[in-house]
């Protein structure tokens, strides 16, 4: 099983981490692509440790960058098999990091962009990682919909953010994900951003701040 590593930030307070936020990048990028989000969200979570692990596999479509699973063959079966493997790798990393920090899963948040969002949703809802406090999925999709109802093991609040002008992963993917999540009683907020392509904007980041603050911002007795 491949070990993950990547840049980290925090806690901004300088104290001991009281929560862990994992930032999962998209295809062809690496952890440095998302770690700059950490100082923004650390304003609401000054005691959080943010880690942006590099995906475990080299991206075959370019001489640089990483990927969580191969997208050369986009048949549903191959995509889901790759996703399950990526979720297992992320699960090993997450459990080890939580144990190292002395934290439980309820002090964990998963955030992902594009392919990273697919991994965050799959791993966080189907038990590959300890049940997280929340999941933030930007420009992603909920893969493996036919097996979801039988495999869902956690129901954390989920934020889905998607640009209506996204030509890489169409916004319909998040619309479909929202319907499926709500059908299984997973709390879900869908934020569609007019004119936004395959990327992030201030409104989506603000919505992420709000969910992170609600889910991880208070620790009783600390």
Short mmCIF file of C-alpha atoms in Angstrom, two decimals:
data_model
loop_
_atom_site.label_atom_id
_atom_site.label_comp_id
_atom_site.label_asym_id
_atom_site.label_seq_id
_atom_site.Cartn_x
_atom_site.Cartn_y
_atom_site.Cartn_z
CA UNK A 1 0.00 0.00 0.00
CA UNK A 2 1.43 3.37 -1.02
CA UNK A 3 2.18 5.88 1.73
CA UNK A 4 0.96 9.44 1.30
CA UNK A 5 2.80 12.65 2.06
CA UNK A 6 2.33 16.30 1.24
CA UNK A 7 2.47 19.88 2.48
CA UNK A 8 0.77 20.87 5.71
CA UNK A 9 -0.21 24.05 7.52
CA UNK A 10 -1.01 24.89 11.11
CA UNK A 11 -2.27 24.96 13.63
CA UNK A 12 -2.27 28.71 13.11
CA UNK A 13 -2.61 29.15 16.87
CA UNK A 14 0.71 27.43 17.42
CA UNK A 15 -0.91 24.95 19.81
CA UNK A 16 -1.74 21.28 19.66
CA UNK A 17 -4.07 20.29 16.78
CA UNK A 18 -7.68 19.74 17.85
CA UNK A 19 -8.83 18.75 14.36
CA UNK A 20 -7.51 17.49 11.02
CA UNK A 21 -8.57 18.81 7.61
CA UNK A 22 -7.43 16.87 4.54
CA UNK A 23 -7.35 18.70 1.20
CA UNK A 24 -7.48 16.33 -1.80
CA UNK A 25 -6.37 17.75 -5.15
CA UNK A 26 -7.52 16.96 -8.67
CA UNK A 27 -5.93 15.13 -11.60
CA UNK A 28 -2.61 16.48 -12.79
CA UNK A 29 -1.99 18.61 -9.69
CA UNK A 30 -0.44 17.83 -6.33
CA UNK A 31 -0.88 18.84 -2.70
CA UNK A 32 0.65 22.27 -3.28
CA UNK A 33 -2.37 23.10 -5.46
CA UNK A 34 -4.70 23.28 -2.43
CA UNK A 35 -2.56 23.98 0.61
CA UNK A 36 -3.00 27.74 0.08
CA UNK A 37 -6.62 27.28 1.16
CA UNK A 38 -5.44 26.42 4.65
CA UNK A 39 -4.64 29.97 5.83
CA UNK A 40 -8.09 31.09 4.64
CA UNK A 41 -9.95 28.39 6.55
CA UNK A 42 -7.56 28.58 9.52
CA UNK A 43 -9.13 31.92 10.39
CA UNK A 44 -12.20 29.92 11.46
CA UNK A 45 -10.20 26.90 12.66
CA UNK A 46 -7.01 28.24 14.28
CA UNK A 47 -6.35 24.94 16.05
CA UNK A 48 -6.70 22.73 12.97
CA UNK A 49 -3.91 20.93 11.16
CA UNK A 50 -4.36 21.07 7.37
CA UNK A 51 -2.66 18.46 5.20
CA UNK A 52 -2.80 18.32 1.39
CA UNK A 53 -1.45 14.86 0.49
CA UNK A 54 -0.05 14.23 -2.95
CA UNK A 55 -2.16 11.60 -4.73
CA UNK A 56 -0.46 8.20 -4.80
CA UNK A 57 0.02 7.76 -8.55
CA UNK A 58 1.79 9.77 -11.28
CA UNK A 59 -0.54 11.39 -13.81
CA UNK A 60 -0.02 9.59 -17.09
CA UNK A 61 -1.30 12.50 -19.18
CA UNK A 62 1.61 14.83 -18.39
CA UNK A 63 5.24 14.68 -17.27
CA UNK A 64 4.26 16.06 -13.87
CA UNK A 65 1.34 15.97 -11.47
CA UNK A 66 -0.40 13.17 -9.61
CA UNK A 67 -3.71 11.30 -9.73
CA UNK A 68 -5.78 9.31 -7.25
CA UNK A 69 -6.82 6.79 -9.88
CA UNK A 70 -6.29 6.26 -13.59
CA UNK A 71 -8.79 7.97 -15.90
CA UNK A 72 -7.50 6.54 -19.19
CA UNK A 73 -10.29 3.95 -19.08
CA UNK A 74 -13.45 5.75 -17.97
CA UNK A 75 -15.80 2.79 -17.93
CA UNK A 76 -17.77 2.83 -14.66
CA UNK A 77 -16.33 -0.48 -13.44
CA UNK A 78 -12.70 0.60 -13.94
CA UNK A 79 -13.31 4.03 -12.43
CA UNK A 80 -14.97 2.54 -9.36
CA UNK A 81 -12.20 -0.04 -8.92
CA UNK A 82 -9.60 2.71 -9.02
CA UNK A 83 -11.62 4.80 -6.61
CA UNK A 84 -11.90 1.96 -4.11
CA UNK A 85 -8.14 1.52 -4.16
CA UNK A 86 -7.57 5.26 -3.68
CA UNK A 87 -10.05 5.33 -0.79
CA UNK A 88 -8.23 2.45 0.91
CA UNK A 89 -4.89 4.26 0.58
CA UNK A 90 -6.41 7.45 1.96
CA UNK A 91 -7.99 5.43 4.79
CA UNK A 92 -4.66 4.02 5.93
CA UNK A 93 -3.10 7.49 5.90
CA UNK A 94 -6.01 9.07 7.74
CA UNK A 95 -6.25 6.49 10.51
CA UNK A 96 -2.50 6.70 11.11
CA UNK A 97 -2.54 10.50 11.21
CA UNK A 98 -5.54 10.65 13.57
CA UNK A 99 -3.86 8.15 15.89
CA UNK A 100 -0.65 10.19 15.81
CA UNK A 101 -2.59 13.32 16.75
CA UNK A 102 -4.76 11.58 19.34
CA UNK A 103 -7.95 12.55 17.52
CA UNK A 104 -11.16 10.71 16.65
CA UNK A 105 -12.97 10.76 13.33
CA UNK A 106 -15.40 13.38 14.58
CA UNK A 107 -12.46 15.81 14.47
CA UNK A 108 -11.79 15.05 10.80
CA UNK A 109 -12.95 16.98 7.73
CA UNK A 110 -12.42 15.92 4.13
CA UNK A 111 -12.23 18.47 1.32
CA UNK A 112 -11.66 17.61 -2.30
CA UNK A 113 -11.58 19.25 -5.70
CA UNK A 114 -12.56 17.42 -8.90
CA UNK A 115 -11.09 13.88 -8.65
CA UNK A 116 -10.17 14.66 -5.06
CA UNK A 117 -13.83 15.42 -4.37
CA UNK A 118 -14.79 12.02 -5.78
CA UNK A 119 -12.32 10.37 -3.41
CA UNK A 120 -13.50 12.44 -0.43
CA UNK A 121 -17.14 11.51 -1.02
CA UNK A 122 -16.42 7.83 -1.59
CA UNK A 123 -14.03 7.41 1.34
CA UNK A 124 -15.95 9.57 3.78
CA UNK A 125 -19.38 8.07 3.19
CA UNK A 126 -18.51 4.39 2.69
CA UNK A 127 -16.25 3.80 5.68
CA UNK A 128 -12.79 3.88 4.13
CA UNK A 129 -11.91 6.56 6.70
CA UNK A 130 -13.36 7.02 10.20
CA UNK A 131 -16.73 8.81 9.94
CA UNK A 132 -15.76 12.46 9.39
CA UNK A 133 -17.34 15.58 10.84
CA UNK A 134 -18.05 16.93 7.34
CA UNK A 135 -17.17 16.63 3.66
CA UNK A 136 -16.60 19.50 1.23
CA UNK A 137 -16.74 18.45 -2.43
CA UNK A 138 -15.93 21.00 -5.14
CA UNK A 139 -16.51 20.27 -8.84
CA UNK A 140 -16.77 16.54 -8.17
CA UNK A 141 -19.15 13.61 -8.51
CA UNK A 142 -20.51 10.73 -6.46
CA UNK A 143 -19.21 7.68 -8.32
CA UNK A 144 -20.60 4.19 -7.82
CA UNK A 145 -24.20 5.35 -7.41
CA UNK A 146 -25.70 1.87 -7.87
CA UNK A 147 -23.87 0.51 -4.82
CA UNK A 148 -24.18 3.62 -2.67
CA UNK A 149 -27.39 2.76 -0.81
CA UNK A 150 -25.99 -0.62 0.25
CA UNK A 151 -22.58 0.73 1.24
CA UNK A 152 -23.19 4.08 2.92
CA UNK A 153 -21.97 3.88 6.51
CA UNK A 154 -21.70 7.54 7.56
CA UNK A 155 -23.99 10.54 7.24
CA UNK A 156 -21.89 13.66 7.89
CA UNK A 157 -23.05 17.00 6.50
CA UNK A 158 -21.87 17.37 2.91
CA UNK A 159 -21.30 20.56 0.93
CA UNK A 160 -21.37 20.23 -2.85
CA UNK A 161 -20.12 23.26 -4.81
CA UNK A 162 -20.09 23.32 -8.60
CA UNK A 163 -19.72 25.88 -11.37
CA UNK A 164 -22.56 25.95 -13.87
CA UNK A 165 -20.00 26.60 -16.64
CA UNK A 166 -17.81 23.61 -15.73
CA UNK A 167 -16.89 21.75 -18.93
CA UNK A 168 -14.59 19.24 -17.23
CA UNK A 169 -17.05 17.75 -14.72
CA UNK A 170 -20.55 19.01 -15.59
CA UNK A 171 -22.59 20.56 -12.78
CA UNK A 172 -25.20 17.83 -13.33
CA UNK A 173 -22.83 15.50 -11.47
CA UNK A 174 -23.31 17.45 -8.24
CA UNK A 175 -27.05 17.76 -8.84
CA UNK A 176 -27.26 13.98 -9.13
CA UNK A 177 -25.05 13.53 -6.07
CA UNK A 178 -27.28 15.81 -4.01
CA UNK A 179 -30.39 13.85 -4.95
CA UNK A 180 -28.75 10.54 -4.06
CA UNK A 181 -27.36 11.81 -0.77
CA UNK A 182 -30.68 13.24 0.34
CA UNK A 183 -32.45 10.00 -0.63
CA UNK A 184 -30.21 8.22 1.92
CA UNK A 185 -30.74 10.87 4.63
CA UNK A 186 -27.23 12.33 4.26
CA UNK A 187 -27.47 16.07 5.06
CA UNK A 188 -26.47 17.89 1.92
CA UNK A 189 -26.12 21.49 0.75
CA UNK A 190 -25.78 22.13 -2.99
CA UNK A 191 -24.28 25.44 -4.10
CA UNK A 192 -24.27 26.07 -7.86
CA UNK A 193 -22.21 29.02 -9.05
CA UNK A 194 -23.33 30.78 -12.26
CA UNK A 195 -20.57 31.39 -14.83
CA UNK A 196 -17.96 29.52 -12.78
CA UNK A 197 -15.89 27.03 -14.78
CA UNK A 198 -13.82 24.17 -13.31
CA UNK A 199 -12.47 25.99 -10.29
CA UNK A 200 -13.11 27.64 -6.95
CA UNK A 201 -14.56 31.03 -6.10
CA UNK A 202 -15.02 33.18 -3.01
CA UNK A 203 -18.65 32.15 -2.49
CA UNK A 204 -17.76 28.46 -2.52
CA UNK A 205 -14.86 28.99 -0.15
CA UNK A 206 -17.09 31.01 2.20
CA UNK A 207 -19.62 28.17 2.24
CA UNK A 208 -16.77 25.81 3.09
CA UNK A 209 -15.67 28.08 5.93
CA UNK A 210 -19.18 28.05 7.36
CA UNK A 211 -19.47 24.25 7.30
CA UNK A 212 -16.00 23.74 8.76
CA UNK A 213 -16.77 26.19 11.55
CA UNK A 214 -20.07 24.48 12.37
CA UNK A 215 -18.54 21.03 12.30
CA UNK A 216 -15.14 21.55 13.92
CA UNK A 217 -15.14 25.00 15.45
CA UNK A 218 -16.07 24.03 19.01
CA UNK A 219 -14.42 21.42 21.17
CA UNK A 220 -16.03 20.83 24.55
CA UNK A 221 -13.55 20.92 27.40
CA UNK A 222 -10.64 22.26 25.36
#
